[in-house]
mmCIF file with all atom_site columns, C-alpha atoms and ligand atoms in Angstrom:
data_model
loop_
_atom_site.group_PDB
_atom_site.id
_atom_site.type_symbol
_atom_site.label_atom_id
_atom_site.label_alt_id
_atom_site.label_comp_id
_atom_site.label_asym_id
_atom_site.label_entity_id
_atom_site.label_seq_id
_atom_site.pdbx_PDB_ins_code
_atom_site.Cartn_x
_atom_site.Cartn_y
_atom_site.Cartn_z
_atom_site.occupancy
_atom_site.B_iso_or_equiv
_atom_site.pdbx_formal_charge
_atom_site.auth_seq_id
_atom_site.auth_comp_id
_atom_site.auth_asym_id
_atom_site.auth_atom_id
_atom_site.pdbx_PDB_model_num
ATOM   1   C  CA  . MET K 1 1   ? -54.221 5.915  0.121   1.00 64.00 ? 1   MET K CA  1
ATOM   2   C  CA  . ALA K 1 2   ? -50.841 5.151  -1.473  1.00 77.00 ? 2   ALA K CA  1
ATOM   3   C  CA  . SER K 1 3   ? -48.873 2.357  0.121   1.00 90.00 ? 3   SER K CA  1
ATOM   4   C  CA  . ASP K 1 4   ? -45.229 2.773  1.123   1.00 92.00 ? 4   ASP K CA  1
ATOM   5   C  CA  . LYS K 1 5   ? -44.232 0.777  -1.951  1.00 94.00 ? 5   LYS K CA  1
ATOM   6   C  CA  . HIS K 1 6   ? -46.101 3.196  -4.259  1.00 94.00 ? 6   HIS K CA  1
ATOM   7   C  CA  . LYS K 1 7   ? -44.599 6.210  -2.523  1.00 95.00 ? 7   LYS K CA  1
ATOM   8   C  CA  . PHE K 1 8   ? -41.126 4.716  -2.945  1.00 96.00 ? 8   PHE K CA  1
ATOM   9   C  CA  . ILE K 1 9   ? -41.702 4.100  -6.680  1.00 96.00 ? 9   ILE K CA  1
ATOM   10  C  CA  . LEU K 1 10  ? -43.094 7.614  -7.154  1.00 96.00 ? 10  LEU K CA  1
ATOM   11  C  CA  . ILE K 1 11  ? -40.189 9.275  -5.352  1.00 97.00 ? 11  ILE K CA  1
ATOM   12  C  CA  . THR K 1 12  ? -37.671 7.168  -7.306  1.00 97.00 ? 12  THR K CA  1
ATOM   13  C  CA  . LEU K 1 13  ? -39.335 8.161  -10.594 1.00 97.00 ? 13  LEU K CA  1
ATOM   14  C  CA  . LEU K 1 14  ? -39.376 11.858 -9.671  1.00 98.00 ? 14  LEU K CA  1
ATOM   15  C  CA  . LEU K 1 15  ? -35.761 11.746 -8.530  1.00 97.00 ? 15  LEU K CA  1
ATOM   16  C  CA  . THR K 1 16  ? -34.676 9.962  -11.720 1.00 97.00 ? 16  THR K CA  1
ATOM   17  C  CA  . ALA K 1 17  ? -36.554 12.502 -13.878 1.00 97.00 ? 17  ALA K CA  1
ATOM   18  C  CA  . PHE K 1 18  ? -34.954 15.371 -11.929 1.00 97.00 ? 18  PHE K CA  1
ATOM   19  C  CA  . LEU K 1 19  ? -31.433 13.948 -12.276 1.00 97.00 ? 19  LEU K CA  1
ATOM   20  C  CA  . CYS K 1 20  ? -31.866 13.185 -16.005 1.00 96.00 ? 20  CYS K CA  1
ATOM   21  C  CA  . TYR K 1 21  ? -33.206 16.685 -16.735 1.00 94.00 ? 21  TYR K CA  1
ATOM   22  C  CA  . THR K 1 22  ? -30.446 18.339 -14.676 1.00 94.00 ? 22  THR K CA  1
ATOM   23  C  CA  . GLY K 1 23  ? -27.789 16.266 -16.454 1.00 94.00 ? 23  GLY K CA  1
ATOM   24  C  CA  . TYR K 1 24  ? -29.296 17.072 -19.844 1.00 91.00 ? 24  TYR K CA  1
ATOM   25  C  CA  . LEU K 1 25  ? -29.288 20.821 -19.091 1.00 88.00 ? 25  LEU K CA  1
ATOM   26  C  CA  . TYR K 1 26  ? -25.652 20.777 -17.954 1.00 88.00 ? 26  TYR K CA  1
ATOM   27  C  CA  . ILE K 1 27  ? -24.531 18.832 -21.012 1.00 88.00 ? 27  ILE K CA  1
ATOM   28  C  CA  . SER K 1 28  ? -26.475 20.951 -23.513 1.00 83.00 ? 28  SER K CA  1
ATOM   29  C  CA  . LEU K 1 29  ? -25.438 24.339 -22.108 1.00 79.00 ? 29  LEU K CA  1
ATOM   30  C  CA  . PRO K 1 30  ? -23.306 26.323 -24.539 1.00 74.00 ? 30  PRO K CA  1
ATOM   31  C  CA  . ARG K 1 31  ? -19.743 26.678 -23.279 1.00 73.00 ? 31  ARG K CA  1
ATOM   32  C  CA  . LYS K 1 32  ? -18.203 29.738 -24.798 1.00 69.00 ? 32  LYS K CA  1
ATOM   33  C  CA  . THR K 1 33  ? -15.319 30.978 -22.732 1.00 69.00 ? 33  THR K CA  1
ATOM   34  C  CA  . SER K 1 34  ? -12.787 33.369 -24.130 1.00 69.00 ? 34  SER K CA  1
ATOM   35  C  CA  . ALA K 1 35  ? -10.297 35.279 -22.043 1.00 74.00 ? 35  ALA K CA  1
ATOM   36  C  CA  . ILE K 1 36  ? -10.352 39.017 -22.709 1.00 81.00 ? 36  ILE K CA  1
ATOM   37  C  CA  . ASP K 1 37  ? -7.109  40.669 -23.750 1.00 90.00 ? 37  ASP K CA  1
ATOM   38  C  CA  . GLU K 1 38  ? -5.022  42.931 -21.498 1.00 94.00 ? 38  GLU K CA  1
ATOM   39  C  CA  . GLN K 1 39  ? -6.289  46.211 -22.956 1.00 95.00 ? 39  GLN K CA  1
ATOM   40  C  CA  . SER K 1 40  ? -9.947  45.174 -22.493 1.00 95.00 ? 40  SER K CA  1
ATOM   41  C  CA  . ALA K 1 41  ? -9.209  44.015 -18.939 1.00 95.00 ? 41  ALA K CA  1
ATOM   42  C  CA  . ALA K 1 42  ? -7.688  47.455 -18.252 1.00 97.00 ? 42  ALA K CA  1
ATOM   43  C  CA  . GLY K 1 43  ? -10.839 49.002 -19.740 1.00 97.00 ? 43  GLY K CA  1
ATOM   44  C  CA  . LYS K 1 44  ? -12.979 46.989 -17.372 1.00 96.00 ? 44  LYS K CA  1
ATOM   45  C  CA  . LEU K 1 45  ? -11.018 48.479 -14.473 1.00 97.00 ? 45  LEU K CA  1
ATOM   46  C  CA  . VAL K 1 46  ? -11.636 51.972 -15.889 1.00 97.00 ? 46  VAL K CA  1
ATOM   47  C  CA  . TRP K 1 47  ? -15.351 51.089 -16.092 1.00 98.00 ? 47  TRP K CA  1
ATOM   48  C  CA  . GLN K 1 48  ? -15.261 50.128 -12.409 1.00 97.00 ? 48  GLN K CA  1
ATOM   49  C  CA  . LYS K 1 49  ? -13.120 53.116 -11.392 1.00 97.00 ? 49  LYS K CA  1
ATOM   50  C  CA  . TYR K 1 50  ? -15.648 55.623 -12.797 1.00 97.00 ? 50  TYR K CA  1
ATOM   51  C  CA  . ASN K 1 51  ? -18.601 53.501 -11.678 1.00 97.00 ? 51  ASN K CA  1
ATOM   52  C  CA  . CYS K 1 52  ? -20.238 53.531 -15.119 1.00 97.00 ? 52  CYS K CA  1
ATOM   53  C  CA  . GLY K 1 53  ? -22.364 50.571 -14.012 1.00 97.00 ? 53  GLY K CA  1
ATOM   54  C  CA  . ALA K 1 54  ? -24.266 52.817 -11.609 1.00 97.00 ? 54  ALA K CA  1
ATOM   55  C  CA  . CYS K 1 55  ? -26.126 54.282 -14.600 1.00 97.00 ? 55  CYS K CA  1
ATOM   56  C  CA  . HIS K 1 56  ? -25.409 51.885 -17.493 1.00 97.00 ? 56  HIS K CA  1
ATOM   57  C  CA  . GLN K 1 57  ? -26.041 48.191 -18.012 1.00 96.00 ? 57  GLN K CA  1
ATOM   58  C  CA  . VAL K 1 58  ? -23.827 45.600 -19.686 1.00 95.00 ? 58  VAL K CA  1
ATOM   59  C  CA  . TYR K 1 59  ? -25.492 42.322 -20.640 1.00 90.00 ? 59  TYR K CA  1
ATOM   60  C  CA  . GLY K 1 60  ? -28.660 43.840 -19.142 1.00 88.00 ? 60  GLY K CA  1
ATOM   61  C  CA  . LEU K 1 61  ? -27.158 44.299 -15.649 1.00 92.00 ? 61  LEU K CA  1
ATOM   62  C  CA  . GLY K 1 62  ? -26.506 47.667 -14.029 1.00 95.00 ? 62  GLY K CA  1
ATOM   63  C  CA  . GLY K 1 63  ? -28.221 50.996 -13.504 1.00 96.00 ? 63  GLY K CA  1
ATOM   64  C  CA  . TYR K 1 64  ? -31.084 52.297 -15.611 1.00 95.00 ? 64  TYR K CA  1
ATOM   65  C  CA  . LEU K 1 65  ? -30.403 56.029 -15.734 1.00 95.00 ? 65  LEU K CA  1
ATOM   66  C  CA  . GLY K 1 66  ? -28.414 55.677 -18.974 1.00 95.00 ? 66  GLY K CA  1
ATOM   67  C  CA  . PRO K 1 67  ? -28.744 53.229 -21.890 1.00 94.00 ? 67  PRO K CA  1
ATOM   68  C  CA  . ASP K 1 68  ? -27.358 49.666 -22.063 1.00 96.00 ? 68  ASP K CA  1
ATOM   69  C  CA  . LEU K 1 69  ? -23.834 49.840 -23.496 1.00 97.00 ? 69  LEU K CA  1
ATOM   70  C  CA  . THR K 1 70  ? -23.305 46.154 -24.433 1.00 95.00 ? 70  THR K CA  1
ATOM   71  C  CA  . ASN K 1 71  ? -23.479 46.925 -28.157 1.00 95.00 ? 71  ASN K CA  1
ATOM   72  C  CA  . GLU K 1 72  ? -22.561 50.603 -27.994 1.00 96.00 ? 72  GLU K CA  1
ATOM   73  C  CA  . TYR K 1 73  ? -19.342 49.956 -29.912 1.00 96.00 ? 73  TYR K CA  1
ATOM   74  C  CA  . ARG K 1 74  ? -21.369 48.743 -32.899 1.00 94.00 ? 74  ARG K CA  1
ATOM   75  C  CA  . PHE K 1 75  ? -23.976 51.495 -32.850 1.00 93.00 ? 75  PHE K CA  1
ATOM   76  C  CA  . ARG K 1 76  ? -21.889 54.612 -32.215 1.00 94.00 ? 76  ARG K CA  1
ATOM   77  C  CA  . ASP K 1 77  ? -18.786 55.939 -33.866 1.00 96.00 ? 77  ASP K CA  1
ATOM   78  C  CA  . THR K 1 78  ? -15.763 55.826 -31.526 1.00 96.00 ? 78  THR K CA  1
ATOM   79  C  CA  . SER K 1 79  ? -15.355 59.597 -31.875 1.00 96.00 ? 79  SER K CA  1
ATOM   80  C  CA  . VAL K 1 80  ? -18.876 60.080 -30.452 1.00 96.00 ? 80  VAL K CA  1
ATOM   81  C  CA  . ILE K 1 81  ? -18.181 57.698 -27.565 1.00 97.00 ? 81  ILE K CA  1
ATOM   82  C  CA  . LYS K 1 82  ? -14.992 59.671 -26.841 1.00 97.00 ? 82  LYS K CA  1
ATOM   83  C  CA  . LEU K 1 83  ? -16.991 62.900 -26.765 1.00 96.00 ? 83  LEU K CA  1
ATOM   84  C  CA  . PHE K 1 84  ? -19.249 61.369 -24.117 1.00 96.00 ? 84  PHE K CA  1
ATOM   85  C  CA  . LEU K 1 85  ? -16.201 60.333 -22.088 1.00 96.00 ? 85  LEU K CA  1
ATOM   86  C  CA  . LYS K 1 86  ? -14.582 63.763 -22.327 1.00 96.00 ? 86  LYS K CA  1
ATOM   87  C  CA  . ASP K 1 87  ? -17.555 66.002 -21.685 1.00 95.00 ? 87  ASP K CA  1
ATOM   88  C  CA  . ALA K 1 88  ? -21.039 64.465 -21.778 1.00 95.00 ? 88  ALA K CA  1
ATOM   89  C  CA  . SER K 1 89  ? -22.595 67.796 -20.739 1.00 95.00 ? 89  SER K CA  1
ATOM   90  C  CA  . ILE K 1 90  ? -22.846 68.736 -24.436 1.00 93.00 ? 90  ILE K CA  1
ATOM   91  C  CA  . PHE K 1 91  ? -25.359 65.839 -24.804 1.00 94.00 ? 91  PHE K CA  1
ATOM   92  C  CA  . THR K 1 92  ? -26.932 65.478 -21.369 1.00 93.00 ? 92  THR K CA  1
ATOM   93  C  CA  . PRO K 1 93  ? -26.824 67.182 -17.978 1.00 95.00 ? 93  PRO K CA  1
ATOM   94  C  CA  . VAL K 1 94  ? -27.241 63.787 -16.277 1.00 95.00 ? 94  VAL K CA  1
ATOM   95  C  CA  . MET K 1 95  ? -23.955 62.036 -17.152 1.00 96.00 ? 95  MET K CA  1
ATOM   96  C  CA  . PRO K 1 96  ? -20.963 63.415 -15.219 1.00 96.00 ? 96  PRO K CA  1
ATOM   97  C  CA  . VAL K 1 97  ? -18.130 65.234 -17.021 1.00 96.00 ? 97  VAL K CA  1
ATOM   98  C  CA  . PHE K 1 98  ? -15.250 62.774 -16.749 1.00 96.00 ? 98  PHE K CA  1
ATOM   99  C  CA  . ASN K 1 99  ? -12.624 64.556 -18.854 1.00 95.00 ? 99  ASN K CA  1
ATOM   100 C  CA  . MET K 1 100 ? -11.043 61.132 -19.227 1.00 96.00 ? 100 MET K CA  1
ATOM   101 C  CA  . PRO K 1 101 ? -7.362  60.886 -20.264 1.00 97.00 ? 101 PRO K CA  1
ATOM   102 C  CA  . GLU K 1 102 ? -6.681  59.330 -23.713 1.00 96.00 ? 102 GLU K CA  1
ATOM   103 C  CA  . PRO K 1 103 ? -5.133  56.017 -22.460 1.00 97.00 ? 103 PRO K CA  1
ATOM   104 C  CA  . GLU K 1 104 ? -8.163  55.355 -20.246 1.00 97.00 ? 104 GLU K CA  1
ATOM   105 C  CA  . MET K 1 105 ? -10.505 56.126 -23.143 1.00 97.00 ? 105 MET K CA  1
ATOM   106 C  CA  . GLU K 1 106 ? -8.608  53.718 -25.421 1.00 97.00 ? 106 GLU K CA  1
ATOM   107 C  CA  . ALA K 1 107 ? -8.784  50.974 -22.789 1.00 97.00 ? 107 ALA K CA  1
ATOM   108 C  CA  . LEU K 1 108 ? -12.491 51.613 -22.244 1.00 97.00 ? 108 LEU K CA  1
ATOM   109 C  CA  . LEU K 1 109 ? -13.149 51.480 -26.002 1.00 97.00 ? 109 LEU K CA  1
ATOM   110 C  CA  . SER K 1 110 ? -11.353 48.157 -26.133 1.00 97.00 ? 110 SER K CA  1
ATOM   111 C  CA  . TYR K 1 111 ? -13.575 46.910 -23.286 1.00 97.00 ? 111 TYR K CA  1
ATOM   112 C  CA  . LEU K 1 112 ? -16.708 48.120 -25.112 1.00 97.00 ? 112 LEU K CA  1
ATOM   113 C  CA  . LYS K 1 113 ? -15.472 46.327 -28.243 1.00 96.00 ? 113 LYS K CA  1
ATOM   114 C  CA  . SER K 1 114 ? -15.048 43.068 -26.307 1.00 95.00 ? 114 SER K CA  1
ATOM   115 C  CA  . LEU K 1 115 ? -18.545 43.481 -24.821 1.00 94.00 ? 115 LEU K CA  1
ATOM   116 C  CA  . ASP K 1 116 ? -20.005 43.954 -28.274 1.00 94.00 ? 116 ASP K CA  1
ATOM   117 C  CA  . ALA K 1 117 ? -18.264 40.836 -29.540 1.00 92.00 ? 117 ALA K CA  1
ATOM   118 C  CA  . SER K 1 118 ? -19.465 38.694 -26.635 1.00 88.00 ? 118 SER K CA  1
ATOM   119 C  CA  . GLY K 1 119 ? -23.107 39.627 -26.106 1.00 87.00 ? 119 GLY K CA  1
ATOM   120 C  CA  . LYS K 1 120 ? -26.315 41.206 -27.269 1.00 87.00 ? 120 LYS K CA  1
ATOM   121 C  CA  . SER K 1 121 ? -28.503 43.549 -25.287 1.00 86.00 ? 121 SER K CA  1
ATOM   122 C  CA  . ASP K 1 122 ? -31.605 43.592 -27.461 1.00 82.00 ? 122 ASP K CA  1
ATOM   123 C  CA  . LEU K 1 123 ? -33.930 41.022 -25.840 1.00 82.00 ? 123 LEU K CA  1
ATOM   124 C  CA  . ARG K 1 124 ? -36.140 40.963 -28.947 1.00 85.00 ? 124 ARG K CA  1
ATOM   125 C  CA  . THR K 1 125 ? -33.390 39.134 -30.856 1.00 85.00 ? 125 THR K CA  1
ATOM   126 C  CA  . PHE K 1 126 ? -33.059 36.356 -28.220 1.00 87.00 ? 126 PHE K CA  1
ATOM   127 C  CA  . LYS K 1 127 ? -34.338 32.878 -29.042 1.00 89.00 ? 127 LYS K CA  1
ATOM   128 C  CA  . VAL K 1 128 ? -36.080 30.935 -26.239 1.00 90.00 ? 128 VAL K CA  1
ATOM   129 C  CA  . ASN K 1 129 ? -35.510 27.186 -26.581 1.00 90.00 ? 129 ASN K CA  1
ATOM   130 C  CA  . GLN K 1 130 ? -38.050 24.517 -25.650 1.00 90.00 ? 130 GLN K CA  1
ATOM   131 C  CA  . ASN K 1 131 ? -35.991 23.434 -22.634 1.00 87.00 ? 131 ASN K CA  1
ATOM   132 C  CA  . GLY K 1 132 ? -36.177 26.955 -21.187 1.00 84.00 ? 132 GLY K CA  1
ATOM   133 C  CA  . THR K 1 133 ? -32.629 28.038 -22.074 1.00 85.00 ? 133 THR K CA  1
ATOM   134 C  CA  . ILE K 1 134 ? -32.026 31.206 -24.073 1.00 83.00 ? 134 ILE K CA  1
ATOM   135 C  CA  . GLU K 1 135 ? -29.801 31.607 -27.128 1.00 82.00 ? 135 GLU K CA  1
ATOM   136 C  CA  . GLN K 1 136 ? -28.378 34.977 -28.117 1.00 75.00 ? 136 GLN K CA  1
HETATM 137 C  C1  . LIG P 2 .   ? -24.821 59.512 -13.318 1.00 82.77 ? 201 LIG P C1  1
HETATM 138 C  C2  . LIG P 2 .   ? -25.140 58.577 -14.358 1.00 82.77 ? 201 LIG P C2  1
HETATM 139 C  C3  . LIG P 2 .   ? -24.117 58.202 -15.403 1.00 82.77 ? 201 LIG P C3  1
HETATM 140 C  C4  . LIG P 2 .   ? -22.849 57.730 -15.212 1.00 82.77 ? 201 LIG P C4  1
HETATM 141 C  C5  . LIG P 2 .   ? -22.120 57.469 -13.894 1.00 82.77 ? 201 LIG P C5  1
HETATM 142 C  C6  . LIG P 2 .   ? -22.315 57.461 -16.522 1.00 82.77 ? 201 LIG P C6  1
HETATM 143 N  N1  . LIG P 2 .   ? -23.243 57.771 -17.473 1.00 82.77 ? 201 LIG P N1  1
HETATM 144 FE FE1 . LIG P 2 .   ? -23.038 57.519 -19.476 1.00 82.77 ? 201 LIG P FE1 1
HETATM 145 N  N2  . LIG P 2 .   ? -24.887 58.286 -19.783 1.00 82.77 ? 201 LIG P N2  1
HETATM 146 C  C7  . LIG P 2 .   ? -25.775 58.652 -18.790 1.00 82.77 ? 201 LIG P C7  1
HETATM 147 C  C8  . LIG P 2 .   ? -27.025 59.077 -19.421 1.00 82.77 ? 201 LIG P C8  1
HETATM 148 C  C9  . LIG P 2 .   ? -28.277 59.538 -18.684 1.00 82.77 ? 201 LIG P C9  1
HETATM 149 C  C10 . LIG P 2 .   ? -26.842 58.952 -20.806 1.00 82.77 ? 201 LIG P C10 1
HETATM 150 C  C11 . LIG P 2 .   ? -27.870 59.243 -21.915 1.00 82.77 ? 201 LIG P C11 1
HETATM 151 C  C12 . LIG P 2 .   ? -27.555 60.569 -22.528 1.00 82.77 ? 201 LIG P C12 1
HETATM 152 C  C13 . LIG P 2 .   ? -28.484 60.846 -23.669 1.00 82.77 ? 201 LIG P C13 1
HETATM 153 O  O1  . LIG P 2 .   ? -28.314 60.249 -24.757 1.00 82.77 ? 201 LIG P O1  1
HETATM 154 O  O2  . LIG P 2 .   ? -29.370 61.642 -23.479 1.00 82.77 ? 201 LIG P O2  1
HETATM 155 C  C14 . LIG P 2 .   ? -25.487 58.455 -20.998 1.00 82.77 ? 201 LIG P C14 1
HETATM 156 C  C15 . LIG P 2 .   ? -24.929 58.191 -22.240 1.00 82.77 ? 201 LIG P C15 1
HETATM 157 C  C16 . LIG P 2 .   ? -23.720 57.550 -22.446 1.00 82.77 ? 201 LIG P C16 1
HETATM 158 C  C17 . LIG P 2 .   ? -23.201 57.189 -23.738 1.00 82.77 ? 201 LIG P C17 1
HETATM 159 C  C18 . LIG P 2 .   ? -23.893 57.413 -25.079 1.00 82.77 ? 201 LIG P C18 1
HETATM 160 C  C19 . LIG P 2 .   ? -24.976 56.380 -25.232 1.00 82.77 ? 201 LIG P C19 1
HETATM 161 C  C20 . LIG P 2 .   ? -25.742 56.541 -26.526 1.00 82.77 ? 201 LIG P C20 1
HETATM 162 O  O3  . LIG P 2 .   ? -25.407 55.874 -27.500 1.00 82.77 ? 201 LIG P O3  1
HETATM 163 O  O4  . LIG P 2 .   ? -26.690 57.343 -26.552 1.00 82.77 ? 201 LIG P O4  1
HETATM 164 C  C21 . LIG P 2 .   ? -22.001 56.563 -23.517 1.00 82.77 ? 201 LIG P C21 1
HETATM 165 C  C22 . LIG P 2 .   ? -21.062 55.963 -24.566 1.00 82.77 ? 201 LIG P C22 1
HETATM 166 C  C23 . LIG P 2 .   ? -21.780 56.572 -22.097 1.00 82.77 ? 201 LIG P C23 1
HETATM 167 N  N3  . LIG P 2 .   ? -22.844 57.182 -21.484 1.00 82.77 ? 201 LIG P N3  1
HETATM 168 C  C24 . LIG P 2 .   ? -20.666 56.015 -21.495 1.00 82.77 ? 201 LIG P C24 1
HETATM 169 C  C25 . LIG P 2 .   ? -20.431 56.084 -20.130 1.00 82.77 ? 201 LIG P C25 1
HETATM 170 C  C26 . LIG P 2 .   ? -19.244 55.547 -19.525 1.00 82.77 ? 201 LIG P C26 1
HETATM 171 C  C27 . LIG P 2 .   ? -18.164 54.774 -20.244 1.00 82.77 ? 201 LIG P C27 1
HETATM 172 C  C28 . LIG P 2 .   ? -19.329 55.837 -18.197 1.00 82.77 ? 201 LIG P C28 1
HETATM 173 C  C29 . LIG P 2 .   ? -18.279 55.609 -17.163 1.00 82.77 ? 201 LIG P C29 1
HETATM 174 C  C30 . LIG P 2 .   ? -16.978 56.148 -17.442 1.00 82.77 ? 201 LIG P C30 1
HETATM 175 C  C31 . LIG P 2 .   ? -20.592 56.536 -17.974 1.00 82.77 ? 201 LIG P C31 1
HETATM 176 N  N4  . LIG P 2 .   ? -21.232 56.671 -19.181 1.00 82.77 ? 201 LIG P N4  1
HETATM 177 C  C32 . LIG P 2 .   ? -21.043 56.959 -16.758 1.00 82.77 ? 201 LIG P C32 1
HETATM 178 C  C33 . LIG P 2 .   ? -25.544 58.615 -17.439 1.00 82.77 ? 201 LIG P C33 1
HETATM 179 C  C34 . LIG P 2 .   ? -24.368 58.226 -16.831 1.00 82.77 ? 201 LIG P C34 1
#
């Protein structure tokens, strides 16, 4: 059976390893913070107003009825996105007809552009590092 001295050494070693690893993770985390511009911030409010997140994901979070829209701005022409925002019933009976006014559409497009610039939704392109962190 381990003596008190051995237990103390073991606990100290484990605690030191834990603190070193935690410190290493915090130091090596990528710190990319960029404030979004006013138009994109307004677009985010439009996104929340119409509750797009109930059916769509951004950065992989949200509902699963519709596709992830993180990189939508890159993959679809803006005129097609606008068609979806005006009257999606020409494409699908599932997405509501929003008949969105032009200024809201412009703000939303700006938000989608900022999403595209700041993240990727395709998990297959992610790189898993040895320390367990993920790089996009
Ligand atoms: C009730 C669920 C629902 C809500 C709410 C909703 N959508 Fe959708 N949306 C869908 C579905 C389902 C599709 C897939 C249509 C298809 O391609 O068949 C879709 C497709 C789209 C597409 C085209 C995606 C592509 O490239 O195929 C865009 C852009 C889009 N939605 C934007 C929005 C925005 C912006 C909002 C909020 C203003 C919103 N949607 C709200 C269900 C929804």
